[in-house]
Amino acid sequence: MKNLFRSIQSLQIKLVVIYVLLIIVGMQIIGVYFTNVLERDLTGNFKTNIETQIDLIETRIEELNEEYVDDRTGFQNEVQKLFYDYGNRSDIDEIRFVNPDSVLIATSKLSNESSVNSIIKGPKTKESLDTGLSNDEIFVSVEDDSKRMWIVNSPVIVEDRVIGAIYVASNIESVYQQLEKINNTFIIATILSLFITSILGIFVARTITKPIINMRNQALLMSEGNYTSRVQIYSDDEIGQLAESFNILSKRVQEAQANTESEKNRLDSVITHMSDGIIASDRRGRIRLINDMALGLLNLKAEELQGKDMLEILNLQNDITTEDIVEGNEISHLLVINNKDDDTMIRVNFSTIVKDTGFINGYIAVLHDVTEQERIDAERREFVANVSHELRTPLTSMKSYIEALQDGAWQDDEIAPKFLKVTHEETERMSRLVEDLLQLSRLDGEVEEINKEIVNFNMFLDRIIERFEMTHKEEVQLVKNFPDTAIFTEIAVDKMGQVLDNVISNAIKYQQREPKRVEFYLQQNSYYNRLTLRIKDYGLGIPNSKVDRIFERFYRIDKARTRKMGGTGLGLAISKEIVEAHDGKIWANSIEGEGTTIFINLPSEVINEDDWDV
């Protein structure tokens, strides 16, 4: 069925069909014109003959009307005789005469004599009596083998008065039968001419379509990527010149395809390996291209996006339209993509693809991952706010006490020493804060020198614990759980001591239970050459949602309690910087109300204890 449909659509068949259709149209135009002229002449002659007889009948009725002006019965009888004479003709079926009151006066049809002197219904006859004008119509007589009848109603006017109307029904079927015979003869002649012209059309079409078919086959090969074959040239006419041009085109396309493929591969490589996400759409905003980086940023799959609206995928359909992109309005937006682990912040910039003609061909969305930048900006803003707050609090307190002393409080022997003590404490607090800030700044800028040396971490940790046992011997119970084998690591002793001092001090400081208890667990992973120290307390604990933030600068879970205990809010932040400078990692686990565990993971060294020079 497909092959049949395809063959019907071929150019050869179309040429033959067009050739045949032209013949048909020409023959039909001639036939229609010939038939119409013939029909007009035959029906015209027929109607002229009937109308002549009607004129004779009208003249005779007018004479009888004058002759029998006082004898209407005699007038009716004479009209009836007149209709008998004319009614016997083969082309007239019936003649009637109806007076102005629509009463039948006479009829030539014997079957209708019973209706004489009775009112008859005839809309056309009534119209002729009322208007004084003739009318006619052709209708098909169902009672007489569906023959066509021509009905004429002609008024009889005497001295500007309508005295009646003549109704004539004539059989015009013979005229149409004659036309039908002529049309049948014309149709047979048309069919014979079409048969002959179809055969001639096939031979003519083949001479034209054969080289075109060859060019079509070559075009199919080109669509499959084969540009090597060429079209055979049969003549030097227009089709031969077309074939030669087609061969030249095939060669040029082969060269252009090679260049395009090379450029496409280069462009695909650039887009694929870009550090930014790229989304390209058509002029309606439907996605046509998206690179792997954009898929990763949006956490979507390519098959989910093809053909979708770009603004809907970016969830910006309520914020901007394609018209805004064209006009350059609101072409940069910040998106927040919710992921399982963390939110990703993406800066989207839009641009328009415009052809040289000014026609808009599509839109480009460039996606930049600004999560880290936004986080750094937020931390910077929060850091400045925290520093300002931390400095403002002691400065405000010092200002108040100094003003009080200026107002005379220095003369009071009881109040003056207290005010000076508070002022000194606040000064010390600001000094510690400034020193911590300077140390963080040096660590951030990698200006702080970290002089590492290989130490026995067991002994190093044991000395620090002993120091806390001496200073807090009645306040806290310190429990050690160390392996028997020495663990060696390369650290800056003073810096790592600062980290442990800070962590242990916090573990002791934020416990309210009695007795306070801090546990130390040290172990080594020889496979990865790493050591892990766990410092566990049984204090108040940290809410699960805030555990990861305790290493942020100035972050405090309970700000009032921390300030009361003299903390600057930078200890753990400094500890994190120091540990990371040692290629280590520090983190915390906590259960609110049960305690907190700080983990410190550092590289370890493989050294035999016998080779260690104490």
XYZ file of C-alpha atoms in Angstrom:
614
model
C 0.000 0.000 0.000
C 2.887 2.355 0.807
C 4.580 1.631 -2.529
C 1.327 2.315 -4.357
C 0.872 5.596 -2.529
C 4.505 6.532 -3.224
C 4.190 5.729 -6.928
C 1.081 7.882 -7.138
C 3.086 10.768 -5.713
C 5.896 10.431 -8.298
C 6.660 13.309 -10.644
C 6.007 11.141 -13.709
C 2.481 10.340 -12.563
C 1.950 13.979 -11.646
C 3.024 15.147 -15.100
C 0.699 12.646 -16.771
C -2.121 13.568 -14.404
C -1.555 17.276 -15.008
C -1.458 16.667 -18.762
C -4.674 14.660 -18.608
C -6.299 17.192 -16.292
C -5.460 19.980 -18.723
C -7.150 18.002 -21.511
C -10.131 17.306 -19.248
C -10.401 20.939 -18.217
C -10.133 22.068 -21.827
C -12.705 19.551 -23.005
C -14.978 20.420 -20.115
C -14.763 24.121 -20.847
C -15.581 23.462 -24.500
C -18.279 20.978 -23.524
C -19.882 23.285 -20.972
C -19.842 26.182 -23.410
C -21.184 24.011 -26.236
C -23.869 22.438 -24.049
C -24.988 25.745 -22.614
C -25.237 27.367 -26.042
C -27.092 24.345 -27.449
C -29.416 24.194 -24.449
C -30.092 27.911 -24.692
C -30.875 27.670 -28.420
C -33.095 24.572 -28.177
C -35.038 25.741 -25.119
C -35.252 29.234 -26.628
C -36.775 27.901 -29.836
C -39.203 25.742 -27.857
C -40.303 28.628 -25.622
C -40.596 31.017 -28.557
C -42.949 28.549 -30.302
C -45.114 28.204 -27.169
C -45.161 31.954 -26.546
C -46.293 32.539 -30.191
C -49.208 30.199 -29.653
C -50.037 31.943 -26.364
C -50.100 35.297 -28.174
C -52.564 33.865 -30.722
C -54.734 32.499 -27.928
C -54.681 35.863 -26.130
C -55.747 37.704 -29.256
C -58.600 35.265 -29.850
C -59.812 35.515 -26.218
C -59.828 39.320 -26.429
C -61.980 39.067 -29.574
C -64.369 36.595 -27.926
C -64.595 38.867 -24.867
C -65.822 41.750 -27.054
C -68.124 39.483 -29.042
C -69.766 37.841 -26.024
C -69.639 40.754 -23.639
C -73.213 40.094 -22.465
C -73.183 36.315 -22.892
C -70.590 34.857 -20.474
C -71.781 31.300 -21.029
C -71.243 31.651 -24.768
C -67.832 33.226 -24.063
C -66.894 30.231 -21.905
C -68.030 27.711 -24.524
C -66.101 29.449 -27.299
C -62.936 29.566 -25.168
C -63.354 25.864 -24.420
C -63.576 25.084 -28.138
C -60.487 27.209 -28.755
C -58.529 25.227 -26.122
C -59.610 21.909 -27.683
C -58.021 23.003 -30.961
C -54.698 23.983 -29.376
C -54.658 21.208 -26.742
C -54.341 18.472 -29.374
C -50.755 19.516 -30.215
C -47.945 17.176 -29.056
C -45.864 19.849 -27.366
C -48.757 21.228 -25.236
C -49.987 19.179 -22.269
C -52.763 21.507 -21.004
C -54.157 25.025 -21.534
C -56.288 26.778 -18.903
C -58.094 30.084 -18.671
C -58.708 31.464 -15.175
C -60.791 34.599 -14.449
C -59.668 37.296 -11.982
C -61.407 35.426 -9.152
C -59.181 32.331 -9.727
C -62.204 30.431 -11.180
C -61.321 27.933 -13.892
C -63.252 28.991 -17.075
C -61.868 26.456 -19.558
C -59.259 23.682 -19.894
C -57.932 21.573 -22.742
C -57.402 18.524 -20.506
C -60.431 16.254 -20.305
C -59.422 14.914 -16.893
C -59.661 18.413 -15.406
C -63.107 19.358 -16.870
C -64.693 18.491 -13.523
C -62.829 21.447 -12.014
C -64.381 24.000 -14.449
C -66.260 26.822 -12.716
C -64.438 26.056 -9.468
C -61.671 27.959 -7.755
C -58.229 26.464 -8.352
C -55.042 26.970 -6.379
C -52.134 28.174 -8.427
C -49.648 30.573 -6.794
C -48.013 31.513 -10.071
C -51.402 32.016 -11.793
C -52.612 34.125 -8.870
C -49.399 36.165 -9.066
C -49.968 36.819 -12.797
C -53.587 37.924 -12.146
C -52.510 40.260 -9.350
C -49.516 41.830 -11.064
C -50.655 41.723 -14.677
C -47.259 40.249 -15.641
C -46.293 36.927 -17.228
C -44.258 34.343 -15.328
C -42.904 30.879 -16.029
C -41.183 27.935 -14.338
C -39.897 24.471 -15.124
C -40.830 21.618 -12.782
C -40.636 17.861 -12.780
C -43.995 16.155 -13.094
C -44.116 13.212 -10.695
C -47.418 12.011 -12.151
C -46.004 11.872 -15.717
C -42.811 9.726 -15.364
C -40.817 12.617 -13.882
C -40.921 14.569 -17.132
C -39.896 18.208 -17.113
C -42.779 20.613 -17.826
C -42.583 24.306 -18.706
C -45.415 26.304 -17.114
C -46.351 29.752 -18.453
C -48.913 32.104 -16.880
C -49.826 35.026 -19.147
C -52.480 37.650 -18.182
C -55.172 38.748 -20.668
C -55.541 42.528 -20.434
C -58.412 44.463 -22.035
C -58.525 48.245 -21.651
C -55.983 48.135 -18.794
C -58.044 45.550 -16.975
C -57.034 41.962 -16.358
C -59.937 39.754 -17.491
C -58.079 36.504 -16.777
C -54.887 34.520 -17.182
C -53.834 31.843 -19.643
C -52.050 28.830 -18.058
C -50.029 26.694 -20.482
C -48.191 23.490 -19.455
C -45.859 22.287 -22.249
C -43.708 19.157 -22.368
C -40.076 20.355 -22.602
C -38.588 16.894 -21.821
C -37.922 16.195 -25.505
C -35.523 19.132 -25.620
C -33.474 17.783 -22.664
C -33.470 14.267 -24.106
C -31.946 15.634 -27.282
C -29.327 17.491 -25.170
C -28.507 14.302 -23.272
C -27.799 12.392 -26.498
C -25.453 15.129 -27.631
C -23.676 15.167 -24.220
C -23.194 11.382 -24.269
C -21.581 11.634 -27.688
C -19.292 14.367 -26.390
C -18.300 12.301 -23.307
C -17.353 9.290 -25.433
C -15.195 11.482 -27.618
C -13.547 12.984 -24.497
C -12.726 9.508 -23.067
C -11.106 8.407 -26.333
C -9.017 11.569 -26.466
C -7.944 11.140 -22.834
C -6.800 7.575 -23.466
C -4.663 8.646 -26.380
C -3.201 11.684 -24.582
C -2.426 9.597 -21.442
C -0.249 7.213 -23.466
C 1.541 10.130 -25.100
C 1.919 11.856 -21.690
C 3.661 8.828 -20.162
C 6.340 8.820 -22.863
C 6.852 12.572 -22.577
C 7.020 12.456 -18.753
C 9.647 9.689 -18.742
C 12.079 11.806 -20.706
C 11.774 14.534 -18.076
C 11.605 12.461 -14.887
C 14.454 10.006 -15.506
C 17.283 12.506 -14.775
C 15.241 13.970 -11.942
C 14.881 10.497 -10.395
C 18.664 10.111 -10.588
C 19.088 13.439 -8.794
C 16.568 12.362 -6.158
C 18.516 9.154 -5.489
C 21.712 11.186 -5.203
C 19.987 13.548 -2.751
C 18.973 10.547 -0.624
C 22.580 9.364 -0.592
C 23.681 12.855 0.440
C 21.160 12.839 3.290
C 22.829 9.634 4.522
C 26.261 11.301 4.358
C 27.467 9.902 1.014
C 28.758 12.786 -1.104
C 31.045 10.780 -3.442
C 28.620 9.619 -6.167
C 27.591 11.912 -9.034
C 24.501 12.311 -11.223
C 24.712 11.134 -14.867
C 24.146 13.934 -17.395
C 21.938 12.897 -20.388
C 21.662 16.163 -22.343
C 22.759 19.780 -22.538
C 19.291 21.224 -21.942
C 18.029 22.813 -18.727
C 17.725 19.439 -16.941
C 21.282 18.524 -17.961
C 22.518 21.848 -16.645
C 20.584 21.183 -13.436
C 22.306 17.798 -13.071
C 25.715 19.402 -13.558
C 24.892 22.067 -10.954
C 23.724 19.311 -8.619
C 27.082 17.576 -8.891
C 28.869 20.837 -8.063
C 26.518 21.364 -5.125
C 27.249 17.855 -3.847
C 30.965 18.604 -3.825
C 30.476 21.944 -2.053
C 28.174 20.374 0.528
C 30.761 17.686 1.206
C 33.365 20.345 1.941
C 30.966 22.454 4.011
C 29.800 19.402 5.978
C 33.372 18.540 6.891
C 33.985 22.108 8.107
C 30.671 22.223 9.981
C 31.324 18.900 11.679
C 34.743 20.090 12.775
C 33.343 23.348 14.175
C 30.470 21.496 15.854
C 32.844 19.093 17.578
C 34.946 22.012 18.749
C 31.892 23.889 20.037
C 30.486 20.768 21.742
C 33.801 20.216 23.459
C 33.904 23.825 24.678
C 30.297 23.766 25.942
C 30.678 20.350 27.583
C 33.824 21.301 29.497
C 32.734 24.773 30.529
C 32.778 25.469 34.243
C 29.441 27.269 33.890
C 26.078 25.762 33.006
C 24.644 26.593 29.580
C 20.988 26.342 28.514
C 19.982 27.298 24.957
C 16.372 27.635 23.811
C 14.487 28.519 20.652
C 12.666 31.810 20.188
C 9.655 30.421 22.082
C 11.807 29.614 25.121
C 11.764 25.824 24.644
C 15.029 24.124 25.633
C 17.136 22.828 22.726
C 20.583 22.359 24.345
C 21.893 21.943 27.884
C 25.390 20.943 29.005
C 26.382 18.557 31.790
C 27.325 21.358 34.173
C 23.815 22.853 33.982
C 22.265 19.408 34.541
C 24.431 18.933 37.606
C 23.602 22.372 39.022
C 19.853 21.886 38.512
C 19.998 18.224 39.632
C 17.983 17.148 36.562
C 18.291 14.724 33.650
C 18.581 15.741 29.995
C 15.553 13.704 28.882
C 13.403 15.604 31.385
C 14.236 18.985 29.820
C 14.121 18.659 26.021
C 11.242 20.759 24.694
C 10.347 22.164 28.131
C 10.041 25.881 28.795
C 13.380 27.292 29.998
C 11.841 29.805 32.438
C 9.592 27.115 33.968
C 12.569 24.799 34.517
C 14.384 27.668 36.260
C 11.166 28.529 38.162
C 11.296 32.118 36.896
C 8.093 32.150 34.813
C 6.411 34.425 37.360
C 9.358 36.828 37.566
C 10.404 37.489 33.972
C 9.254 36.883 30.394
C 11.100 36.464 27.119
C 10.183 40.071 26.335
C 12.139 41.168 29.420
C 15.181 39.243 28.155
C 14.924 40.906 24.733
C 14.630 44.353 26.297
C 17.495 43.659 28.693
C 15.340 43.941 31.831
C 15.854 41.603 34.806
C 18.392 39.466 32.926
C 20.241 38.307 36.068
C 18.596 36.257 38.836
C 19.739 34.311 41.879
C 18.282 30.805 42.240
C 18.333 28.578 45.299
C 18.286 24.847 44.453
C 17.274 22.661 47.389
C 19.467 19.563 47.617
C 19.589 16.777 50.176
C 22.928 17.850 51.630
C 22.872 21.615 51.218
C 21.290 24.379 49.161
C 23.005 25.415 45.931
C 22.901 29.076 44.938
C 23.021 29.771 41.195
C 23.359 33.108 39.447
C 21.498 33.015 36.092
C 22.323 35.516 33.344
C 20.217 35.692 30.189
C 21.086 36.885 26.699
C 19.355 36.885 23.307
C 20.515 35.173 20.106
C 19.862 37.639 17.277
C 20.520 37.032 13.583
C 22.041 39.631 11.252
C 18.532 40.383 9.999
C 17.439 41.338 13.515
C 15.282 38.206 13.879
C 15.398 36.658 17.369
C 16.542 33.066 17.008
C 16.575 32.019 20.676
C 17.845 32.690 24.188
C 20.887 31.681 26.249
C 20.947 31.183 30.024
C 24.365 31.003 31.700
C 24.363 29.403 35.169
C 27.135 30.280 37.657
C 27.513 28.359 40.918
C 27.861 31.184 43.447
C 27.170 29.071 46.529
C 30.657 29.524 47.940
C 30.777 33.202 47.028
C 27.399 33.876 48.634
C 28.448 31.894 51.702
C 31.682 33.863 51.997
C 29.805 37.145 51.551
C 27.305 36.123 54.218
C 30.110 35.079 56.571
C 31.942 38.343 55.900
C 28.841 40.390 56.688
C 28.172 38.320 59.784
C 31.839 38.581 60.839
C 31.840 42.378 60.568
C 28.579 42.544 62.518
C 29.921 40.222 65.207
C 33.219 42.115 65.548
C 31.322 45.374 65.827
C 29.046 43.893 68.450
C 31.858 42.279 70.416
C 33.827 45.532 70.536
C 30.824 47.737 71.196
C 29.801 45.827 74.330
C 33.047 46.333 76.344
C 33.532 49.843 74.945
C 30.037 50.812 76.069
C 30.704 49.344 79.506
C 34.081 51.115 79.799
C 32.591 54.394 78.615
C 29.880 54.212 81.268
C 32.335 53.515 84.092
C 34.817 56.180 82.935
C 32.054 58.785 82.705
C 30.962 57.800 86.204
C 34.533 58.223 87.445
C 34.744 61.623 85.719
C 31.561 62.677 87.438
C 33.208 62.126 90.845
C 33.015 58.386 91.479
C 36.845 58.279 91.663
C 36.600 60.043 95.026
C 34.537 57.185 96.486
C 36.946 54.697 98.054
C 34.511 51.786 97.649
C 33.110 52.422 94.158
C 36.256 53.657 92.393
C 38.263 50.391 92.779
C 35.282 48.350 91.492
C 34.850 50.591 88.456
C 38.561 50.427 87.692
C 38.539 46.642 88.035
C 35.637 46.284 85.570
C 37.334 48.680 83.159
C 40.535 46.640 83.388
C 38.642 43.375 82.761
C 36.878 44.831 79.718
C 40.237 46.103 78.419
C 41.733 42.629 78.841
C 38.723 41.173 77.071
C 39.186 43.523 74.111
C 42.900 42.707 74.034
C 42.126 38.981 73.853
C 39.567 39.628 71.124
C 41.992 41.716 69.072
C 44.754 39.146 69.544
C 42.424 36.334 68.402
C 41.384 38.381 65.377
C 45.001 39.037 64.474
C 45.813 35.363 64.777
C 42.866 34.414 62.548
C 43.964 37.010 60.034
C 47.484 35.599 59.993
C 46.148 32.063 59.590
C 43.800 33.111 56.761
C 46.606 34.921 54.975
C 49.028 32.041 55.656
C 51.342 34.594 57.285
C 51.446 32.716 60.576
C 54.506 30.505 60.641
C 53.840 26.928 61.671
C 57.082 25.239 62.638
C 56.327 21.528 62.695
C 58.267 18.799 64.392
C 57.689 15.111 64.846
C 56.418 14.320 68.358
C 55.132 11.378 70.303
C 51.494 12.411 70.394
C 50.775 10.147 73.371
C 53.337 11.964 75.493
C 52.368 15.377 74.102
C 48.705 14.840 74.983
C 49.600 13.353 78.371
C 51.545 16.488 79.382
C 48.619 18.743 78.473
C 46.196 16.574 80.478
C 48.548 16.587 83.475
C 48.623 20.378 83.366
C 44.807 20.518 83.512
C 44.837 17.936 86.319
C 47.091 20.243 88.305
C 45.003 23.362 87.690
C 41.553 21.672 88.031
C 42.402 18.698 90.247
C 39.429 19.200 92.556
C 37.021 20.333 89.861
C 37.148 17.719 87.085
C 37.952 14.080 86.499
C 40.104 13.519 83.389
C 40.023 9.963 82.002
C 42.669 8.817 79.500
C 42.304 5.908 77.097
C 45.545 5.719 75.050
C 47.021 2.781 73.129
C 50.227 1.232 74.440
C 51.972 1.830 71.109
C 53.360 5.307 70.600
C 51.721 7.395 67.864
C 53.934 9.898 66.093
C 52.814 12.932 64.158
C 54.332 16.107 62.756
C 52.809 19.164 64.440
C 53.563 22.662 65.647
C 53.608 21.955 69.375
C 52.577 25.414 70.520
C 49.749 25.717 67.953
C 48.345 22.262 68.586
C 48.679 22.883 72.332
C 46.530 25.987 71.827
C 43.901 23.824 70.080
C 43.817 21.249 72.878
C 43.797 23.954 75.574
C 40.779 25.546 73.950
C 38.856 22.273 73.455
C 39.605 20.958 76.976
C 38.814 24.326 78.560
C 35.431 24.359 76.848
C 34.755 20.765 77.900
C 35.397 21.749 81.543
C 33.859 25.209 81.412
C 30.439 24.200 80.068
C 29.728 21.381 82.515
C 27.437 21.988 85.439
C 27.306 18.439 86.748
C 29.347 17.395 89.728
C 31.843 15.919 89.438
C 32.817 17.153 85.999
C 34.246 14.469 83.726
C 36.235 14.628 80.478
C 37.319 11.487 78.593
C 40.165 11.210 76.066
C 40.313 8.442 73.416
C 43.300 8.192 71.070
C 43.660 5.680 68.255
C 45.639 5.273 65.028
C 44.594 4.031 61.561
C 47.825 2.541 60.214
C 46.321 1.821 56.802
C 45.647 5.513 56.093
C 48.389 6.851 58.414
C 45.938 8.956 60.407
C 45.290 9.408 64.129
C 42.007 10.397 65.737
C 41.577 12.025 69.145
C 38.145 12.086 70.791
C 37.513 14.456 73.696
C 34.179 13.731 75.327
C 32.431 15.740 78.026
C 29.138 15.298 79.872
C 27.990 18.896 79.738
C 24.880 20.597 78.451
C 25.334 19.388 74.891
C 24.536 21.217 71.675
C 21.278 21.105 69.676
C 21.690 18.910 66.603
C 20.861 21.787 64.236
C 23.719 23.896 65.667
C 26.531 21.362 65.984
C 28.089 22.170 62.595
C 28.145 25.918 63.351
C 30.197 25.901 66.540
C 33.395 26.296 64.496
C 32.116 29.486 62.869
C 33.617 32.767 64.031
C 31.722 34.482 66.852
C 29.053 31.783 66.841
C 27.695 31.140 70.336
C 24.919 28.823 71.378
C 24.257 30.813 74.567
C 25.772 34.273 74.046
C 25.080 35.577 77.547
C 26.670 32.563 79.234
C 29.689 32.623 76.917
C 30.434 36.294 77.590
C 29.998 35.690 81.293
C 32.666 32.988 81.104
C 35.016 35.292 79.245
C 34.952 33.684 75.797
C 35.519 35.683 72.620
C 33.661 33.287 70.329
C 36.817 32.712 68.249
C 38.489 29.817 70.056
C 37.021 26.968 68.050
C 37.349 28.945 64.813
C 41.077 29.389 65.513
C 41.342 25.715 66.432
C 39.779 24.733 63.118
C 42.201 26.927 61.172
C 45.187 25.438 63.025
C 44.035 21.835 62.554
C 43.375 22.377 58.846
C 46.818 23.982 58.511
C 48.174 20.616 59.759
C 46.246 18.832 56.936
C 43.792 17.671 59.585
C 40.117 17.878 60.331
C 38.103 18.782 63.433
C 34.384 18.178 63.966
C 31.871 17.550 66.746
C 29.038 15.240 67.694
C 26.641 16.146 70.459
C 23.428 15.102 72.168
C 21.616 17.921 73.882
C 21.544 17.382 77.635
C 24.053 14.497 77.526
C 27.321 16.010 76.330
C 29.578 16.764 73.385
C 32.431 14.908 71.657
C 35.130 16.768 69.733
C 37.041 14.780 67.080
C 40.524 15.788 65.881
C 41.967 13.834 62.948
C 45.641 14.373 62.000
C 48.252 12.686 59.779
C 50.476 10.257 61.634
C 54.022 9.101 60.992
C 55.233 5.495 60.855
C 58.320 5.457 63.167
C 59.617 2.559 65.199
C 59.677 3.449 68.865
C 63.184 2.056 69.151
C 64.361 4.652 66.641
C 62.779 7.510 68.597
C 65.274 9.647 70.457
C 63.528 10.793 73.582
